[in-house]
Amino acid sequence: MKSKIWLSSPHMGGTEQNYVKEAFDTNWVAPLGPNVNGFESDLEKYLNQDMKVACLSSGTAAIHLALVQLGVKTGDEVICQSFTFCGSSNPIAYVGAKPIFVDSELDTWNICPNALEDAIKDRIKKGNKPKAIIIVHLYGMPSKIDDILAISNTYNIPVIEDAAEALGSTYKGRKCGTFGDFSILSFNGNKIITTSGGGALVCNTQEEKERTIYFATQARENQPHYEHKNIGYNYRMSNISAGIGRGQMEVLDKHVGLRRQVNTFYTKIFKDIQGVEVQKEPNQDYHSNFWLSSILINQHAPFTKSEFQEAMVKENIETRPLWKPMHMQPVFKDNPYYGGNNCETLFNKGLCLPSGSNLSSDDLSRIEECIIKL
Ligand SMILES: *Cc1c(COP(=O)(O)O)cnc(C)c1O
């Protein structure tokens, strides 16, 4: 059997272990320490715009703490892009609120501004104005940020920007992860950079950052004994994980460049194959990190989606369907949904292809041969 080609696997830059070793040497083997502070300041410098970053145990935890700080409670409603990973929507349920799902548009595959506005108007009419809007930059592609922020302004509803897949992407030259009232990042094993597992909440002020850390460390009051006025969480990032993150920051831009090259590689291959579209940036305002390169296979293609998948499986090459929309998931089957069938169509036609920054030229040749043969 040929070696497995993964969709997106961890890609170490080489210096990560130095930071981890330093943590051991100085005995900072704890959910705080110099690497956590260092990783936060690395991210703040990278994102710019005076953002303040609090590192946490996961991206999902970051969304949870954004909702907590926006005061979302039992009985509230929160709008969420339906076409996403469950990490975007599950935290809405953690706070006892109800997710209201919204369809995507076909330029970026992200939340459709028209359907979003319809949803807001209808929920207001029904007497429950949504408390927040969770938008996602799926596969690294920035969403229609200007339109979304205009709607958020008009109705005065805060935006939680899920940039878990979009570290290194930009919209009109500004980094994704800096647009929301709160924004979140993920450093899970398959993301653009990894800390083995981890995430961050990007805040607009130092006070919000401190409040985030307070909630992430069991909401301990400033007292010599353990005093609690609020329910807290154990969500802080480990100093060991943060060490990996510090090393990964040194290669982030390089890895974004490599993922973009992988996307160009697929664009070239599929250019002459009828009925197959590679996801692309709608125009120059959008700059994707192309965390995952994805294709849509329609009825004019020389192969079906399952034929394509099977051929890749035979060559031990991983592919994966696009995210199954949340409004189609059994667990959310009773939740309201606004829009048409765009995200359902994308789910039916789409596949993610191996996209890692660590794909070798041998790997790329194997993939190309497999596609051409088919
Ligand atoms: C990965 C991911 C998350 C959650 O991040 P974790 O760190 O795995 O909790 C949230 N939203 C999206 C879109 C993601 O891809």
mmCIF file of C-alpha atoms and ligand atoms in Angstrom:
data_model
loop_
_atom_site.group_PDB
_atom_site.id
_atom_site.type_symbol
_atom_site.label_atom_id
_atom_site.label_comp_id
_atom_site.label_asym_id
_atom_site.label_seq_id
_atom_site.Cartn_x
_atom_site.Cartn_y
_atom_site.Cartn_z
ATOM 1 C CA MET A 1 0.000 0.000 0.000
ATOM 2 C CA LYS A 2 1.268 3.438 -0.897
ATOM 3 C CA SER A 3 1.651 5.877 2.010
ATOM 4 C CA LYS A 4 -1.464 7.842 2.925
ATOM 5 C CA ILE A 5 -1.891 11.359 1.564
ATOM 6 C CA TRP A 6 -3.864 13.331 4.134
ATOM 7 C CA LEU A 7 -6.306 16.165 3.649
ATOM 8 C CA SER A 8 -4.423 18.414 6.066
ATOM 9 C CA SER A 9 -1.902 17.135 8.577
ATOM 10 C CA PRO A 10 0.270 18.945 11.134
ATOM 11 C CA HIS A 11 3.330 20.596 9.600
ATOM 12 C CA MET A 12 6.034 21.536 12.057
ATOM 13 C CA GLY A 13 8.448 24.324 11.213
ATOM 14 C CA GLY A 14 11.302 22.985 13.352
ATOM 15 C CA THR A 15 11.572 25.416 16.272
ATOM 16 C CA GLU A 16 8.452 24.257 18.139
ATOM 17 C CA GLN A 17 10.387 21.828 20.338
ATOM 18 C CA ASN A 18 12.749 24.580 21.488
ATOM 19 C CA TYR A 19 9.825 26.448 23.040
ATOM 20 C CA VAL A 20 8.459 23.229 24.550
ATOM 21 C CA LYS A 21 11.879 22.324 25.951
ATOM 22 C CA GLU A 22 12.170 25.769 27.502
ATOM 23 C CA ALA A 23 8.820 25.200 29.207
ATOM 24 C CA PHE A 24 10.136 21.930 30.683
ATOM 25 C CA ASP A 25 13.510 23.428 31.621
ATOM 26 C CA THR A 26 11.832 26.270 33.529
ATOM 27 C CA ASN A 27 9.038 23.987 34.890
ATOM 28 C CA TRP A 28 6.243 26.050 33.303
ATOM 29 C CA VAL A 29 4.200 22.892 32.717
ATOM 30 C CA ALA A 30 0.885 24.581 33.459
ATOM 31 C CA PRO A 31 -2.045 26.359 31.809
ATOM 32 C CA LEU A 32 -0.169 29.663 32.056
ATOM 33 C CA GLY A 33 3.394 30.833 31.544
ATOM 34 C CA PRO A 34 5.789 32.638 29.210
ATOM 35 C CA ASN A 35 4.776 30.686 26.091
ATOM 36 C CA VAL A 36 1.091 31.544 26.582
ATOM 37 C CA ASN A 37 1.934 35.242 26.940
ATOM 38 C CA GLY A 38 4.388 35.026 24.048
ATOM 39 C CA PHE A 39 1.950 33.258 21.736
ATOM 40 C CA GLU A 40 -0.715 35.856 22.548
ATOM 41 C CA SER A 41 1.607 38.699 21.724
ATOM 42 C CA ASP A 42 2.766 36.936 18.508
ATOM 43 C CA LEU A 43 -0.885 36.668 17.433
ATOM 44 C CA GLU A 44 -1.611 40.288 18.381
ATOM 45 C CA LYS A 45 1.329 41.469 16.266
ATOM 46 C CA TYR A 46 0.253 39.257 13.382
ATOM 47 C CA LEU A 47 -3.383 40.374 13.382
ATOM 48 C CA ASN A 48 -2.528 44.015 14.050
ATOM 49 C CA GLN A 49 -5.458 46.507 14.308
ATOM 50 C CA ASP A 50 -4.704 46.684 18.075
ATOM 51 C CA MET A 51 -6.506 43.399 18.686
ATOM 52 C CA LYS A 52 -6.107 41.661 22.066
ATOM 53 C CA VAL A 53 -5.853 37.866 22.079
ATOM 54 C CA ALA A 54 -6.660 35.373 24.844
ATOM 55 C CA CYS A 55 -5.410 31.828 24.185
ATOM 56 C CA LEU A 56 -7.798 29.031 25.133
ATOM 57 C CA SER A 57 -8.095 25.258 25.031
ATOM 58 C CA SER A 58 -10.087 25.224 21.765
ATOM 59 C CA GLY A 59 -11.857 27.320 19.152
ATOM 60 C CA THR A 60 -15.159 25.939 20.395
ATOM 61 C CA ALA A 61 -14.359 27.228 23.903
ATOM 62 C CA ALA A 62 -13.602 30.639 22.350
ATOM 63 C CA ILE A 63 -17.076 30.828 20.774
ATOM 64 C CA HIS A 64 -18.585 29.774 24.095
ATOM 65 C CA LEU A 65 -16.797 32.591 25.950
ATOM 66 C CA ALA A 66 -17.789 35.111 23.263
ATOM 67 C CA LEU A 67 -21.445 34.187 23.823
ATOM 68 C CA VAL A 68 -21.015 34.355 27.609
ATOM 69 C CA GLN A 69 -19.528 37.851 27.338
ATOM 70 C CA LEU A 70 -22.257 39.011 24.976
ATOM 71 C CA GLY A 71 -24.704 37.989 27.701
ATOM 72 C CA VAL A 72 -26.454 35.302 25.631
ATOM 73 C CA LYS A 73 -28.730 33.270 27.914
ATOM 74 C CA THR A 74 -31.405 30.602 28.047
ATOM 75 C CA GLY A 75 -34.250 31.404 25.677
ATOM 76 C CA ASP A 76 -32.193 33.752 23.494
ATOM 77 C CA GLU A 77 -31.692 33.197 19.786
ATOM 78 C CA VAL A 78 -28.383 33.349 17.920
ATOM 79 C CA ILE A 79 -28.012 33.363 14.145
ATOM 80 C CA CYS A 80 -25.391 31.025 12.713
ATOM 81 C CA GLN A 81 -24.177 30.177 9.233
ATOM 82 C CA SER A 82 -25.617 26.722 8.546
ATOM 83 C CA PHE A 83 -22.749 25.626 6.296
ATOM 84 C CA THR A 84 -20.067 25.027 8.925
ATOM 85 C CA PHE A 85 -18.503 22.655 11.422
ATOM 86 C CA CYS A 86 -20.500 21.998 14.603
ATOM 87 C CA GLY A 87 -17.877 23.867 16.634
ATOM 88 C CA SER A 88 -19.507 27.089 15.387
ATOM 89 C CA SER A 89 -23.020 26.221 16.536
ATOM 90 C CA ASN A 90 -22.723 23.873 19.537
ATOM 91 C CA PRO A 91 -21.708 26.653 21.973
ATOM 92 C CA ILE A 92 -25.079 28.346 21.305
ATOM 93 C CA ALA A 93 -26.666 25.291 22.923
ATOM 94 C CA TYR A 94 -24.111 25.341 25.779
ATOM 95 C CA VAL A 95 -25.565 28.691 26.947
ATOM 96 C CA GLY A 96 -29.144 27.424 26.551
ATOM 97 C CA ALA A 97 -29.868 29.560 23.488
ATOM 98 C CA LYS A 98 -31.401 28.493 20.181
ATOM 99 C CA PRO A 99 -29.414 28.459 16.923
ATOM 100 C CA ILE A 100 -31.199 30.016 13.921
ATOM 101 C CA PHE A 101 -29.517 28.786 10.761
ATOM 102 C CA VAL A 102 -28.941 30.772 7.566
ATOM 103 C CA ASP A 103 -28.003 29.643 4.043
ATOM 104 C CA SER A 104 -24.837 30.515 2.102
ATOM 105 C CA GLU A 105 -24.324 32.472 -1.121
ATOM 106 C CA LEU A 106 -22.406 30.855 -3.971
ATOM 107 C CA ASP A 107 -19.535 33.372 -4.383
ATOM 108 C CA THR A 108 -17.784 32.604 -1.081
ATOM 109 C CA TRP A 109 -19.941 29.686 0.198
ATOM 110 C CA ASN A 110 -20.457 31.727 3.382
ATOM 111 C CA ILE A 111 -23.531 33.311 4.995
ATOM 112 C CA CYS A 112 -25.812 34.994 2.459
ATOM 113 C CA PRO A 113 -26.372 38.649 3.468
ATOM 114 C CA ASN A 114 -29.915 38.657 1.988
ATOM 115 C CA ALA A 115 -30.980 35.517 3.825
ATOM 116 C CA LEU A 116 -29.339 36.901 6.961
ATOM 117 C CA GLU A 117 -31.410 40.076 6.799
ATOM 118 C CA ASP A 118 -34.594 38.054 6.119
ATOM 119 C CA ALA A 119 -33.859 35.942 9.176
ATOM 120 C CA ILE A 120 -33.267 38.976 11.416
ATOM 121 C CA LYS A 121 -36.475 40.700 10.250
ATOM 122 C CA ASP A 122 -38.553 37.569 10.748
ATOM 123 C CA ARG A 123 -37.157 36.796 14.207
ATOM 124 C CA ILE A 124 -37.784 40.404 15.276
ATOM 125 C CA LYS A 125 -41.337 40.108 13.938
ATOM 126 C CA LYS A 126 -41.757 36.939 15.993
ATOM 127 C CA GLY A 127 -40.713 38.915 19.077
ATOM 128 C CA ASN A 128 -37.225 37.513 19.680
ATOM 129 C CA LYS A 129 -34.458 39.693 18.320
ATOM 130 C CA PRO A 130 -31.287 37.607 17.809
ATOM 131 C CA LYS A 131 -28.532 38.333 20.333
ATOM 132 C CA ALA A 132 -25.580 37.603 18.018
ATOM 133 C CA ILE A 133 -24.619 36.573 14.482
ATOM 134 C CA ILE A 134 -21.969 33.874 14.009
ATOM 135 C CA ILE A 135 -20.278 34.136 10.622
ATOM 136 C CA VAL A 136 -17.664 31.724 9.268
ATOM 137 C CA HIS A 137 -14.897 32.005 6.668
ATOM 138 C CA LEU A 138 -15.207 28.447 5.426
ATOM 139 C CA TYR A 139 -12.068 26.736 4.116
ATOM 140 C CA GLY A 140 -10.284 30.070 4.591
ATOM 141 C CA MET A 141 -12.454 32.057 2.154
ATOM 142 C CA PRO A 142 -13.452 35.425 3.648
ATOM 143 C CA SER A 143 -17.201 35.944 3.795
ATOM 144 C CA LYS A 144 -18.989 39.054 2.418
ATOM 145 C CA ILE A 145 -17.795 41.034 5.396
ATOM 146 C CA ASP A 146 -18.835 44.575 4.374
ATOM 147 C CA ASP A 147 -22.429 43.526 3.702
ATOM 148 C CA ILE A 148 -22.615 41.492 6.909
ATOM 149 C CA LEU A 149 -21.187 44.272 9.087
ATOM 150 C CA ALA A 150 -23.636 46.766 7.545
ATOM 151 C CA ILE A 151 -26.543 44.511 8.552
ATOM 152 C CA SER A 152 -25.055 44.007 12.017
ATOM 153 C CA ASN A 153 -24.911 47.816 12.344
ATOM 154 C CA THR A 154 -28.406 48.448 11.038
ATOM 155 C CA TYR A 155 -29.988 46.039 13.513
ATOM 156 C CA ASN A 156 -27.415 46.565 16.239
ATOM 157 C CA ILE A 157 -26.608 42.864 16.636
ATOM 158 C CA PRO A 158 -22.999 41.908 17.455
ATOM 159 C CA VAL A 159 -20.976 39.631 15.151
ATOM 160 C CA ILE A 160 -18.909 36.663 16.317
ATOM 161 C CA GLU A 161 -16.412 36.007 13.553
ATOM 162 C CA ASP A 162 -15.451 32.330 13.345
ATOM 163 C CA ALA A 163 -12.013 32.548 11.722
ATOM 164 C CA ALA A 164 -11.036 29.025 12.844
ATOM 165 C CA GLU A 165 -10.161 28.120 9.255
ATOM 166 C CA ALA A 166 -9.033 31.565 8.122
ATOM 167 C CA LEU A 167 -5.877 32.596 9.978
ATOM 168 C CA GLY A 168 -3.769 34.266 7.270
ATOM 169 C CA SER A 169 -6.722 35.148 5.014
ATOM 170 C CA THR A 170 -7.505 38.803 4.317
ATOM 171 C CA TYR A 171 -10.482 40.842 3.142
ATOM 172 C CA LYS A 172 -9.624 44.156 1.457
ATOM 173 C CA GLY A 173 -6.139 43.755 2.882
ATOM 174 C CA ARG A 174 -7.278 43.348 6.491
ATOM 175 C CA LYS A 175 -6.725 40.074 8.346
ATOM 176 C CA CYS A 176 -9.622 37.741 9.043
ATOM 177 C CA GLY A 177 -10.043 37.447 12.795
ATOM 178 C CA THR A 178 -10.163 41.233 13.258
ATOM 179 C CA PHE A 179 -13.679 42.023 11.996
ATOM 180 C CA GLY A 180 -15.984 40.702 14.713
ATOM 181 C CA ASP A 181 -17.134 42.136 18.025
ATOM 182 C CA PHE A 182 -15.357 38.945 19.028
ATOM 183 C CA SER A 183 -13.401 36.688 16.666
ATOM 184 C CA ILE A 184 -12.164 33.178 17.197
ATOM 185 C CA LEU A 185 -9.213 31.128 15.977
ATOM 186 C CA SER A 186 -8.530 27.390 16.198
ATOM 187 C CA PHE A 187 -5.210 25.574 16.428
ATOM 188 C CA ASN A 188 -6.572 22.054 16.174
ATOM 189 C CA GLY A 189 -4.380 19.395 14.571
ATOM 190 C CA ASN A 190 -5.638 19.884 11.045
ATOM 191 C CA LYS A 191 -5.824 23.695 10.977
ATOM 192 C CA ILE A 192 -3.473 26.085 9.197
ATOM 193 C CA ILE A 193 -1.252 26.110 12.291
ATOM 194 C CA THR A 194 -1.611 23.750 15.217
ATOM 195 C CA THR A 195 -0.825 23.638 18.922
ATOM 196 C CA SER A 196 -2.006 19.969 18.893
ATOM 197 C CA GLY A 197 -5.307 21.396 20.165
ATOM 198 C CA GLY A 198 -6.184 24.940 21.121
ATOM 199 C CA GLY A 199 -7.893 28.145 20.167
ATOM 200 C CA ALA A 200 -8.069 31.851 20.859
ATOM 201 C CA LEU A 201 -10.612 34.573 21.408
ATOM 202 C CA VAL A 202 -9.678 37.800 19.637
ATOM 203 C CA CYS A 203 -11.005 40.822 21.538
ATOM 204 C CA ASN A 204 -11.213 44.525 20.722
ATOM 205 C CA THR A 205 -10.076 45.765 24.157
ATOM 206 C CA GLN A 206 -7.689 44.807 26.935
ATOM 207 C CA GLU A 207 -10.667 44.688 29.356
ATOM 208 C CA GLU A 208 -12.396 42.075 27.198
ATOM 209 C CA LYS A 209 -9.198 40.057 27.027
ATOM 210 C CA GLU A 210 -8.883 40.113 30.816
ATOM 211 C CA ARG A 211 -12.555 39.210 31.199
ATOM 212 C CA THR A 212 -12.009 36.269 28.817
ATOM 213 C CA ILE A 213 -9.075 35.010 30.870
ATOM 214 C CA TYR A 214 -11.171 35.456 34.031
ATOM 215 C CA PHE A 215 -13.953 33.250 32.627
ATOM 216 C CA ALA A 216 -11.402 30.775 31.242
ATOM 217 C CA THR A 217 -9.832 30.275 34.688
ATOM 218 C CA GLN A 218 -12.975 29.462 36.739
ATOM 219 C CA ALA A 219 -14.040 33.099 37.278
ATOM 220 C CA ARG A 220 -11.874 33.570 40.333
ATOM 221 C CA GLU A 221 -12.234 36.909 42.095
ATOM 222 C CA ASN A 222 -9.213 38.877 43.197
ATOM 223 C CA GLN A 223 -9.087 37.491 46.748
ATOM 224 C CA PRO A 224 -6.502 35.421 48.646
ATOM 225 C CA HIS A 225 -9.039 32.577 49.015
ATOM 226 C CA TYR A 226 -11.138 31.162 46.153
ATOM 227 C CA GLU A 227 -14.065 33.567 45.784
ATOM 228 C CA HIS A 228 -16.621 33.151 42.965
ATOM 229 C CA LYS A 229 -19.375 35.517 41.805
ATOM 230 C CA ASN A 230 -19.839 33.918 38.385
ATOM 231 C CA ILE A 231 -19.789 30.493 36.787
ATOM 232 C CA GLY A 232 -16.402 30.037 35.168
ATOM 233 C CA TYR A 233 -14.772 27.495 32.885
ATOM 234 C CA ASN A 234 -11.475 25.650 32.705
ATOM 235 C CA TYR A 235 -10.571 26.828 29.198
ATOM 236 C CA ARG A 236 -7.063 28.284 29.399
ATOM 237 C CA MET A 237 -4.331 27.107 27.014
ATOM 238 C CA SER A 238 -1.451 24.989 28.281
ATOM 239 C CA ASN A 239 2.011 26.552 28.245
ATOM 240 C CA ILE A 240 3.251 23.415 26.418
ATOM 241 C CA SER A 241 0.694 23.845 23.612
ATOM 242 C CA ALA A 242 1.471 27.558 23.407
ATOM 243 C CA GLY A 243 5.129 26.658 22.870
ATOM 244 C CA ILE A 244 4.150 24.705 19.754
ATOM 245 C CA GLY A 245 2.099 27.727 18.670
ATOM 246 C CA ARG A 246 5.073 30.072 19.028
ATOM 247 C CA GLY A 247 7.117 27.887 16.697
ATOM 248 C CA GLN A 248 4.216 27.607 14.253
ATOM 249 C CA MET A 249 3.862 31.409 14.060
ATOM 250 C CA GLU A 250 7.362 31.551 12.559
ATOM 251 C CA VAL A 251 6.183 29.559 9.532
ATOM 252 C CA LEU A 252 2.562 30.711 9.232
ATOM 253 C CA ASP A 253 3.018 32.999 6.226
ATOM 254 C CA LYS A 254 5.195 30.437 4.464
ATOM 255 C CA HIS A 255 2.553 27.755 5.022
ATOM 256 C CA VAL A 256 -0.220 30.009 3.716
ATOM 257 C CA GLY A 257 1.884 30.513 0.566
ATOM 258 C CA LEU A 258 2.287 26.746 0.169
ATOM 259 C CA ARG A 259 -1.459 26.094 0.576
ATOM 260 C CA ARG A 260 -2.148 28.725 -2.046
ATOM 261 C CA GLN A 261 0.262 26.908 -4.373
ATOM 262 C CA VAL A 262 -1.695 23.690 -3.808
ATOM 263 C CA ASN A 263 -4.857 25.544 -4.831
ATOM 264 C CA THR A 264 -3.140 26.770 -8.020
ATOM 265 C CA PHE A 265 -2.065 23.172 -8.707
ATOM 266 C CA TYR A 266 -5.714 22.000 -8.604
ATOM 267 C CA THR A 267 -6.915 24.973 -10.649
ATOM 268 C CA LYS A 268 -4.481 23.989 -13.420
ATOM 269 C CA ILE A 269 -5.461 20.311 -13.359
ATOM 270 C CA PHE A 270 -9.209 20.947 -13.483
ATOM 271 C CA LYS A 271 -9.066 23.865 -15.932
ATOM 272 C CA ASP A 272 -9.607 21.507 -18.861
ATOM 273 C CA ILE A 273 -11.966 19.077 -17.145
ATOM 274 C CA GLN A 274 -15.552 19.966 -17.887
ATOM 275 C CA GLY A 275 -17.995 20.088 -14.999
ATOM 276 C CA VAL A 276 -15.462 20.433 -12.198
ATOM 277 C CA GLU A 277 -14.970 23.770 -10.451
ATOM 278 C CA VAL A 278 -12.236 24.588 -7.959
ATOM 279 C CA GLN A 279 -13.332 27.052 -5.257
ATOM 280 C CA LYS A 280 -11.871 30.449 -6.127
ATOM 281 C CA GLU A 281 -11.717 33.985 -4.794
ATOM 282 C CA PRO A 282 -14.655 36.054 -6.173
ATOM 283 C CA ASN A 283 -12.411 39.091 -6.778
ATOM 284 C CA GLN A 284 -9.284 40.841 -5.508
ATOM 285 C CA ASP A 285 -10.915 41.912 -2.224
ATOM 286 C CA TYR A 286 -10.795 38.276 -1.128
ATOM 287 C CA HIS A 287 -7.505 36.609 -0.241
ATOM 288 C CA SER A 288 -7.936 33.063 1.054
ATOM 289 C CA ASN A 289 -5.349 31.028 2.932
ATOM 290 C CA PHE A 290 -6.914 28.088 1.031
ATOM 291 C CA TRP A 291 -6.796 26.020 4.199
ATOM 292 C CA LEU A 292 -8.578 23.342 2.186
ATOM 293 C CA SER A 293 -8.882 23.289 -1.582
ATOM 294 C CA SER A 294 -12.323 22.127 -2.624
ATOM 295 C CA ILE A 295 -14.067 21.190 -5.840
ATOM 296 C CA LEU A 296 -17.653 20.984 -7.005
ATOM 297 C CA ILE A 297 -18.450 18.100 -9.343
ATOM 298 C CA ASN A 298 -21.573 18.650 -11.432
ATOM 299 C CA GLN A 299 -23.469 16.455 -13.877
ATOM 300 C CA HIS A 300 -21.284 17.449 -16.866
ATOM 301 C CA ALA A 301 -18.145 16.046 -15.260
ATOM 302 C CA PRO A 302 -16.590 12.902 -16.773
ATOM 303 C CA PHE A 303 -16.952 11.185 -13.376
ATOM 304 C CA THR A 304 -19.385 11.291 -10.470
ATOM 305 C CA LYS A 305 -18.438 12.420 -7.005
ATOM 306 C CA SER A 306 -18.422 8.859 -5.708
ATOM 307 C CA GLU A 307 -16.340 7.588 -8.646
ATOM 308 C CA PHE A 308 -13.840 10.316 -7.888
ATOM 309 C CA GLN A 309 -13.789 9.445 -4.179
ATOM 310 C CA GLU A 310 -13.374 5.736 -4.872
ATOM 311 C CA ALA A 311 -10.489 6.308 -7.258
ATOM 312 C CA MET A 312 -8.740 8.415 -4.629
ATOM 313 C CA VAL A 313 -9.380 5.847 -1.867
ATOM 314 C CA LYS A 314 -7.770 3.149 -4.046
ATOM 315 C CA GLU A 315 -4.632 5.285 -4.242
ATOM 316 C CA ASN A 316 -4.752 5.905 -0.475
ATOM 317 C CA ILE A 317 -5.491 9.599 -0.990
ATOM 318 C CA GLU A 318 -7.885 11.208 1.500
ATOM 319 C CA THR A 319 -10.823 13.313 0.301
ATOM 320 C CA ARG A 320 -13.800 14.524 2.348
ATOM 321 C CA PRO A 321 -17.294 15.830 1.627
ATOM 322 C CA LEU A 322 -17.849 19.514 2.404
ATOM 323 C CA TRP A 323 -19.374 20.299 5.816
ATOM 324 C CA LYS A 324 -22.884 18.937 6.135
ATOM 325 C CA PRO A 325 -25.095 21.969 6.846
ATOM 326 C CA MET A 326 -26.196 22.267 10.461
ATOM 327 C CA HIS A 327 -29.890 22.633 9.572
ATOM 328 C CA MET A 328 -29.670 19.154 7.974
ATOM 329 C CA GLN A 329 -28.155 17.572 11.088
ATOM 330 C CA PRO A 330 -30.465 15.370 13.181
ATOM 331 C CA VAL A 331 -29.457 17.238 16.343
ATOM 332 C CA PHE A 332 -30.692 20.567 14.889
ATOM 333 C CA LYS A 333 -33.626 19.253 12.852
ATOM 334 C CA ASP A 334 -36.180 21.399 14.706
ATOM 335 C CA ASN A 335 -34.243 24.664 14.453
ATOM 336 C CA PRO A 336 -35.437 27.457 12.156
ATOM 337 C CA TYR A 337 -33.615 27.867 8.838
ATOM 338 C CA TYR A 338 -33.639 30.811 6.405
ATOM 339 C CA GLY A 339 -32.600 30.766 2.770
ATOM 340 C CA GLY A 340 -32.739 28.374 -0.139
ATOM 341 C CA ASN A 341 -30.782 25.262 -0.983
ATOM 342 C CA ASN A 342 -27.332 26.723 -1.750
ATOM 343 C CA CYS A 343 -25.480 25.063 1.099
ATOM 344 C CA GLU A 344 -27.317 21.807 0.548
ATOM 345 C CA THR A 345 -26.251 21.860 -3.117
ATOM 346 C CA LEU A 346 -22.655 22.639 -2.160
ATOM 347 C CA PHE A 347 -22.718 19.726 0.285
ATOM 348 C CA ASN A 348 -24.082 17.383 -2.386
ATOM 349 C CA LYS A 349 -21.563 18.345 -5.072
ATOM 350 C CA GLY A 350 -18.446 19.210 -3.144
ATOM 351 C CA LEU A 351 -15.277 17.494 -2.006
ATOM 352 C CA CYS A 352 -12.229 18.700 -0.106
ATOM 353 C CA LEU A 353 -8.908 17.559 -1.532
ATOM 354 C CA PRO A 354 -5.502 17.081 0.102
ATOM 355 C CA SER A 355 -4.344 20.633 0.838
ATOM 356 C CA GLY A 356 -1.541 20.499 3.398
ATOM 357 C CA SER A 357 1.476 22.789 3.252
ATOM 358 C CA ASN A 358 3.565 19.618 3.691
ATOM 359 C CA LEU A 359 2.461 17.828 0.493
ATOM 360 C CA SER A 360 5.605 16.690 -1.362
ATOM 361 C CA SER A 361 6.018 16.940 -5.130
ATOM 362 C CA ASP A 362 5.696 13.140 -5.137
ATOM 363 C CA ASP A 363 2.341 13.435 -3.353
ATOM 364 C CA LEU A 364 1.147 16.027 -5.869
ATOM 365 C CA SER A 365 2.209 13.797 -8.783
ATOM 366 C CA ARG A 366 0.293 10.852 -7.324
ATOM 367 C CA ILE A 367 -2.809 13.015 -6.966
ATOM 368 C CA GLU A 368 -2.469 14.405 -10.493
ATOM 369 C CA GLU A 369 -1.961 10.951 -12.014
ATOM 370 C CA CYS A 370 -4.987 9.606 -10.208
ATOM 371 C CA ILE A 371 -7.189 12.420 -11.525
ATOM 372 C CA ILE A 372 -5.861 12.268 -15.086
ATOM 373 C CA LYS A 373 -6.273 8.471 -15.203
ATOM 374 C CA LEU A 374 -9.873 8.839 -14.103
HETATM 375 C C1 LIG B 1 -12.177 23.831 13.783
HETATM 376 C C2 LIG B 1 -13.333 24.705 13.767
HETATM 377 C C3 LIG B 1 -13.922 25.196 14.945
HETATM 378 C C4 LIG B 1 -13.594 24.736 16.318
HETATM 379 O O1 LIG B 1 -12.309 24.680 16.676
HETATM 380 P P1 LIG B 1 -11.790 23.602 17.749
HETATM 381 O O2 LIG B 1 -10.469 24.232 18.124
HETATM 382 O O3 LIG B 1 -11.660 22.303 17.049
HETATM 383 O O4 LIG B 1 -12.728 23.583 18.898
HETATM 384 C C5 LIG B 1 -14.975 26.083 14.846
HETATM 385 N N1 LIG B 1 -15.435 26.462 13.660
HETATM 386 C C6 LIG B 1 -14.916 26.013 12.506
HETATM 387 C C7 LIG B 1 -15.485 26.509 11.221
HETATM 388 C C8 LIG B 1 -13.864 25.110 12.513
HETATM 389 O O5 LIG B 1 -13.385 24.635 11.361
#
